[in-house]
Amino acid sequence: MTRVTKSHYVLNLNGSQFQPPFFLLTGIPGLEAAHIWISIPLCVLYMIALLGNSSILFIIKTTPSLHEPQYIFLTMLAATDIGLSISTLPTVLKVFLLNHREIEFHCCLTQMFFIHTFSSIDSAILLAMAFDRFVAIRNPLHYTMILTHAKIIRMGLAAVVRGVALMTAWPILLKRLPFCKNIILSHCYCYHPDVMKLACGPVRVNIIYGLAVVLCSFGLDSLFIIISYALILKTVMSIASNEGRLKALNTCISHIVTVFIFYVPLIILALIHRFGTFTSPLIHVTMANLFLFLTPVMNPLVYSFKTKQIRSVIQKAFVTRGS
């Protein structure tokens, strides 16, 4: 267990406390003795996330029939999920596997930047995939003409540029603040609202900018996703046969599940940090880990089981190996 003393803070001549040299990450309160055992399923989850999303990338890249807009967006989502997993893996395993809780101040800000940036990119890609489903159902004959490879690449680049541009300010705004309270974070990784709570300087700018970022990225993305599905539903209801309606809706199920997997833990975690002052630390940890693992782990499983084309490629690979 890392011991915290006053020497861990940086003091000026007047005794004011400024940026600490490091923060202390938190595993699962009350279960510190079991962290080594908890690290085993966490390692399994990381393996599923990394191998699953890497397999999605490999399958789509090596299968010419999957070089369609829907699957190109899926490769972007898989690549982003890999980035999100890699961003958190070092600190999570250090806390649970090695019981090493310290993270240097600037490393914490760097990790926070990448976590939030990849989350923003994830959200933008989910919006692009909703638009993809709308075009595929509304105008199937001109689907590939509307969503050309050049347009898809521009949409992916726009998602990356937006994520980087919006999240760059957060480390800068935090770096200007003094941290004279405790240095113990609530999670096993650095999350902006969690780090901001430890500051003893004025955080009004951070709060306002944070709210603006949430509204301009996750808020707008979720709103446009809802609008896309409202238009999809309107189009589906105009289809004469029940079989045609079910077939159209069936193409959206994987994406709908992915949207819920991404947004539900994100919204709950944000609400806990905003209003959950008196909630149990275990709830904080549970939602933080769901946000961390659910999307990267579940996305490849959902698309592997639900998407016929990907499932058939996997089945052929197993049959070939078996023979």
Coordinates of C-alpha atoms in Angstrom, one line a residue:
M1 CA 0.0 0.0 0.0
T2 CA 1.4 3.4 -1.0
R3 CA 1.8 5.8 2.0
V4 CA 0.8 9.4 1.5
T5 CA 2.7 12.1 3.5
K6 CA 2.9 15.9 3.3
S7 CA 6.2 15.6 1.4
H8 CA 4.1 14.3 -1.6
Y9 CA 2.8 17.8 -2.1
V10 CA 4.7 20.8 -3.6
L11 CA 4.7 23.8 -1.3
N12 CA 5.8 27.4 -1.9
L13 CA 7.3 29.7 0.7
N14 CA 3.8 30.7 2.0
G15 CA 2.8 27.1 2.5
S16 CA 0.4 27.1 -0.5
Q17 CA 0.0 23.7 -2.1
F18 CA 0.4 23.4 -5.8
Q19 CA 0.5 20.5 -8.3
P20 CA 1.3 17.2 -6.7
P21 CA 4.0 15.1 -8.3
F22 CA 1.6 12.2 -8.6
F23 CA -1.9 11.0 -7.9
L24 CA -3.0 7.8 -6.2
L25 CA -5.3 5.5 -8.2
T26 CA -8.0 3.4 -6.5
G27 CA -8.9 -0.2 -7.2
I28 CA -11.9 -1.7 -5.4
P29 CA -12.3 -0.3 -1.9
G30 CA -12.4 -3.0 0.8
L31 CA -11.1 -5.7 -1.6
E32 CA -7.5 -4.6 -1.8
A33 CA -6.3 -8.1 -0.6
A34 CA -8.2 -9.7 -3.5
H35 CA -6.8 -7.4 -6.2
I36 CA -4.4 -10.0 -7.5
W37 CA -7.3 -12.4 -8.1
I38 CA -9.5 -9.7 -9.6
S39 CA -6.7 -8.9 -12.0
I40 CA -7.2 -12.4 -13.7
P41 CA -10.7 -11.6 -15.1
L42 CA -9.5 -8.1 -15.9
C43 CA -6.7 -9.6 -18.0
V44 CA -9.2 -11.9 -19.7
L45 CA -11.4 -8.9 -20.5
Y46 CA -8.4 -7.0 -22.0
M47 CA -7.5 -10.0 -24.1
I48 CA -11.1 -10.3 -25.4
A49 CA -11.1 -6.6 -26.2
L50 CA -7.8 -6.5 -28.0
L51 CA -8.0 -9.9 -29.8
G52 CA -11.7 -9.4 -30.6
N53 CA -11.3 -6.0 -32.2
S54 CA -8.1 -7.0 -33.9
S55 CA -9.9 -10.0 -35.4
I56 CA -12.6 -7.7 -36.7
L57 CA -10.0 -5.5 -38.3
F58 CA -8.2 -8.5 -39.9
I59 CA -11.4 -10.2 -41.1
I60 CA -12.8 -7.0 -42.8
K61 CA -9.3 -6.2 -44.3
T62 CA -8.8 -9.6 -45.8
T63 CA -12.4 -10.2 -47.0
P64 CA -13.1 -8.2 -50.2
S65 CA -16.9 -8.7 -49.8
L66 CA -16.8 -6.8 -46.5
H67 CA -15.3 -3.6 -48.1
E68 CA -18.6 -1.9 -47.8
P69 CA -19.4 1.4 -45.9
Q70 CA -21.0 -0.5 -43.0
Y71 CA -17.9 -2.6 -42.3
I72 CA -15.5 0.3 -42.9
F73 CA -17.2 2.1 -40.1
L74 CA -17.0 -1.0 -38.0
T75 CA -13.2 -1.1 -38.6
M76 CA -13.0 2.5 -37.3
L77 CA -15.0 1.5 -34.3
A78 CA -12.8 -1.5 -33.6
A79 CA -9.6 0.6 -34.0
T80 CA -11.0 3.2 -31.6
D81 CA -11.9 0.5 -29.0
I82 CA -8.3 -0.9 -29.2
G83 CA -7.0 2.6 -28.6
L84 CA -9.3 3.0 -25.6
S85 CA -8.2 -0.3 -24.1
I86 CA -4.5 0.4 -24.6
S87 CA -5.0 3.8 -22.9
T88 CA -6.2 2.3 -19.7
L89 CA -4.4 -1.1 -19.6
P90 CA -1.1 0.1 -18.0
T91 CA -2.7 1.7 -14.9
V92 CA -5.5 -0.9 -14.4
L93 CA -3.0 -3.8 -14.4
K94 CA -0.5 -1.8 -12.2
V95 CA -3.2 -1.3 -9.6
F96 CA -4.7 -4.8 -9.6
L97 CA -1.8 -6.9 -10.5
L98 CA 1.2 -5.1 -8.9
N99 CA -0.7 -3.0 -6.3
H100 CA 1.2 0.1 -7.6
R101 CA -1.2 3.0 -7.2
E102 CA 1.0 6.0 -8.1
I103 CA 0.6 7.8 -11.4
E104 CA 2.8 10.8 -12.2
F105 CA 0.8 14.0 -12.7
H106 CA 1.6 14.6 -16.4
C107 CA 1.1 10.9 -17.2
C108 CA -2.3 11.2 -15.6
L109 CA -3.2 14.2 -17.8
T110 CA -1.9 12.3 -20.9
Q111 CA -4.0 9.2 -20.1
M112 CA -7.0 11.4 -19.4
F113 CA -6.6 13.1 -22.8
F114 CA -6.5 9.8 -24.7
I115 CA -9.4 8.2 -22.8
H116 CA -11.7 11.2 -23.5
T117 CA -10.5 11.6 -27.0
F118 CA -11.1 7.9 -27.9
S119 CA -14.5 8.1 -26.2
S120 CA -15.4 11.2 -28.3
I121 CA -14.2 9.4 -31.5
D122 CA -16.3 6.4 -30.5
S123 CA -19.4 8.6 -30.2
A124 CA -18.8 10.3 -33.6
I125 CA -18.4 6.9 -35.3
L126 CA -21.6 5.6 -33.7
L127 CA -23.3 8.7 -35.2
A128 CA -21.7 7.9 -38.6
M129 CA -23.0 4.3 -38.4
A130 CA -26.5 5.6 -37.6
F131 CA -26.3 7.7 -40.8
D132 CA -25.0 4.7 -42.7
R133 CA -28.1 2.6 -41.6
F134 CA -30.4 5.5 -42.5
V135 CA -28.9 5.7 -46.0
A136 CA -29.0 1.9 -46.5
I137 CA -32.7 1.7 -45.6
R138 CA -33.9 4.9 -47.1
N139 CA -32.0 4.7 -50.4
P140 CA -30.5 1.2 -50.8
L141 CA -30.0 1.5 -54.6
H142 CA -27.7 4.5 -54.2
Y143 CA -26.1 3.4 -50.9
T144 CA -22.5 2.9 -52.2
M145 CA -22.8 6.0 -54.4
I146 CA -23.7 8.2 -51.4
L147 CA -21.3 6.7 -49.0
T148 CA -18.2 6.6 -51.1
H149 CA -14.8 5.6 -49.6
A150 CA -13.6 9.2 -49.8
K151 CA -16.6 10.5 -47.9
I152 CA -16.2 7.7 -45.2
I153 CA -12.5 8.6 -44.8
R154 CA -13.4 12.3 -44.4
M155 CA -16.0 11.4 -41.8
G156 CA -13.4 9.3 -39.9
L157 CA -10.9 12.2 -40.0
A158 CA -13.5 14.6 -38.8
A159 CA -14.2 12.4 -35.8
V160 CA -10.5 12.3 -34.9
V161 CA -10.0 16.0 -35.4
R162 CA -13.0 16.9 -33.3
G163 CA -12.0 14.6 -30.5
V164 CA -8.4 15.9 -30.4
A165 CA -9.5 19.6 -30.7
L166 CA -12.1 19.3 -27.9
M167 CA -10.1 17.3 -25.5
T168 CA -6.8 19.1 -25.8
A169 CA -7.9 22.0 -23.5
W170 CA -8.8 19.7 -20.6
P171 CA -5.2 18.9 -19.6
I172 CA -4.2 22.5 -20.1
L173 CA -7.0 23.8 -17.9
L174 CA -6.2 21.2 -15.1
K175 CA -2.5 22.0 -15.2
R176 CA -3.1 25.6 -14.2
L177 CA -4.9 24.6 -11.0
P178 CA -3.5 24.0 -7.5
F179 CA -4.2 20.7 -5.9
C180 CA -4.2 21.2 -2.1
K181 CA -6.8 18.5 -1.2
N182 CA -6.1 14.8 -1.1
I183 CA -4.5 13.2 -4.2
I184 CA -6.6 10.0 -4.2
L185 CA -8.6 9.4 -7.3
S186 CA -11.8 7.3 -7.4
H187 CA -10.8 5.1 -10.3
C188 CA -7.9 3.0 -11.6
Y189 CA -7.5 5.5 -14.4
C190 CA -7.6 9.2 -14.8
Y191 CA -11.0 10.7 -15.6
H192 CA -11.5 14.4 -16.0
P193 CA -14.3 15.0 -13.5
D194 CA -12.5 12.8 -11.0
V195 CA -9.2 14.8 -11.3
M196 CA -11.0 18.1 -11.3
K197 CA -12.6 17.4 -7.9
L198 CA -9.2 17.3 -6.3
A199 CA -8.3 20.8 -7.3
C200 CA -8.6 23.6 -4.7
G201 CA -8.5 26.5 -7.2
P202 CA -11.4 28.0 -9.1
V203 CA -12.8 25.3 -11.4
R204 CA -15.6 27.3 -13.0
V205 CA -13.9 27.5 -16.3
N206 CA -13.3 23.7 -16.3
I207 CA -16.9 23.1 -15.4
I208 CA -18.3 25.4 -18.1
Y209 CA -15.9 24.0 -20.8
G210 CA -16.6 20.5 -19.7
L211 CA -20.3 21.0 -20.1
A212 CA -19.8 22.6 -23.5
V213 CA -17.6 19.6 -24.6
V214 CA -20.3 17.1 -23.5
L215 CA -23.0 19.0 -25.2
C216 CA -21.0 19.5 -28.5
S217 CA -19.9 16.0 -28.7
F218 CA -21.8 13.3 -26.8
G219 CA -25.0 15.4 -26.6
L220 CA -25.2 16.3 -30.3
D221 CA -24.1 12.8 -31.3
S222 CA -26.8 11.1 -29.3
L223 CA -29.4 13.7 -30.5
F224 CA -28.6 13.0 -34.1
I225 CA -28.6 9.3 -33.5
I226 CA -32.1 9.5 -32.1
I227 CA -33.2 11.6 -35.1
S228 CA -31.6 9.1 -37.5
Y229 CA -33.5 6.3 -36.0
A230 CA -36.7 8.3 -36.0
L231 CA -36.3 8.7 -39.8
I232 CA -35.3 5.0 -40.1
L233 CA -38.5 4.0 -38.2
K234 CA -40.6 6.3 -40.5
T235 CA -39.0 4.7 -43.6
V236 CA -39.5 1.2 -42.2
M237 CA -43.2 1.8 -41.4
S238 CA -43.7 2.8 -45.1
I239 CA -42.6 -0.7 -46.2
A240 CA -45.6 -2.7 -47.2
S241 CA -44.7 -6.2 -46.0
N242 CA -44.0 -7.2 -42.4
E243 CA -41.1 -9.4 -43.7
G244 CA -39.5 -6.3 -45.3
R245 CA -39.9 -4.3 -42.1
L246 CA -38.3 -7.0 -40.0
K247 CA -35.5 -7.4 -42.4
A248 CA -34.8 -3.7 -42.5
L249 CA -34.9 -3.4 -38.7
N250 CA -32.7 -6.5 -38.3
T251 CA -29.9 -4.7 -40.0
C252 CA -29.9 -2.1 -37.2
I253 CA -29.9 -4.3 -34.2
S254 CA -26.2 -4.6 -33.8
H255 CA -25.8 -0.8 -34.0
I256 CA -28.6 -0.2 -31.5
V257 CA -27.1 -2.6 -29.0
T258 CA -23.7 -0.9 -29.5
V259 CA -25.2 2.5 -28.9
F260 CA -26.8 1.4 -25.6
I261 CA -23.6 -0.3 -24.5
F262 CA -21.6 2.9 -25.1
Y263 CA -24.0 5.6 -23.8
V264 CA -25.7 4.0 -20.8
P265 CA -22.5 3.5 -18.7
L266 CA -21.2 6.9 -19.9
I267 CA -24.3 8.7 -18.8
I268 CA -24.5 6.9 -15.5
L269 CA -20.9 7.6 -14.7
A270 CA -21.3 11.3 -15.6
L271 CA -24.4 11.5 -13.3
I272 CA -22.5 9.8 -10.5
H273 CA -19.7 12.3 -10.7
R274 CA -22.1 15.2 -10.9
F275 CA -24.8 14.3 -8.3
G276 CA -23.5 11.1 -6.6
T277 CA -21.6 12.6 -3.7
F278 CA -23.3 10.3 -1.2
T279 CA -23.3 7.1 -3.4
S280 CA -21.3 4.1 -2.4
P281 CA -17.7 4.0 -3.7
L282 CA -18.5 0.5 -5.0
I283 CA -21.1 2.1 -7.4
H284 CA -18.4 4.5 -8.6
V285 CA -16.0 1.6 -9.3
T286 CA -18.6 -0.6 -10.9
M287 CA -19.8 2.1 -13.3
A288 CA -16.2 3.2 -14.0
N289 CA -15.2 -0.4 -15.0
L290 CA -18.4 -0.9 -17.1
F291 CA -17.5 2.3 -19.0
L292 CA -13.9 1.0 -19.3
F293 CA -14.6 -2.6 -20.5
L294 CA -18.2 -2.9 -21.8
T295 CA -17.8 -1.2 -25.2
P296 CA -14.4 -2.6 -26.2
V297 CA -15.3 -6.1 -25.0
M298 CA -18.9 -6.3 -26.2
N299 CA -18.7 -4.7 -29.6
P300 CA -16.7 -7.5 -31.3
L301 CA -18.9 -10.1 -29.7
V302 CA -22.1 -8.3 -30.8
Y303 CA -21.0 -7.9 -34.4
S304 CA -19.5 -11.4 -34.6
F305 CA -22.7 -13.1 -33.5
K306 CA -25.2 -10.7 -35.1
T307 CA -23.5 -9.9 -38.5
K308 CA -24.0 -12.9 -40.8
Q309 CA -21.1 -12.0 -43.1
I310 CA -18.6 -11.8 -40.2
R311 CA -20.0 -14.9 -38.5
S312 CA -19.6 -16.9 -41.7
V313 CA -16.0 -15.9 -42.1
I314 CA -15.3 -16.9 -38.5
Q315 CA -17.1 -20.2 -39.0
K316 CA -15.1 -20.9 -42.2
A317 CA -11.8 -20.2 -40.4
F318 CA -12.7 -22.7 -37.7
V319 CA -13.8 -25.3 -40.2
T320 CA -10.5 -24.9 -42.1
R321 CA -8.5 -25.3 -39.0
G322 CA -10.5 -28.3 -37.9
S323 CA -9.9 -30.1 -41.2

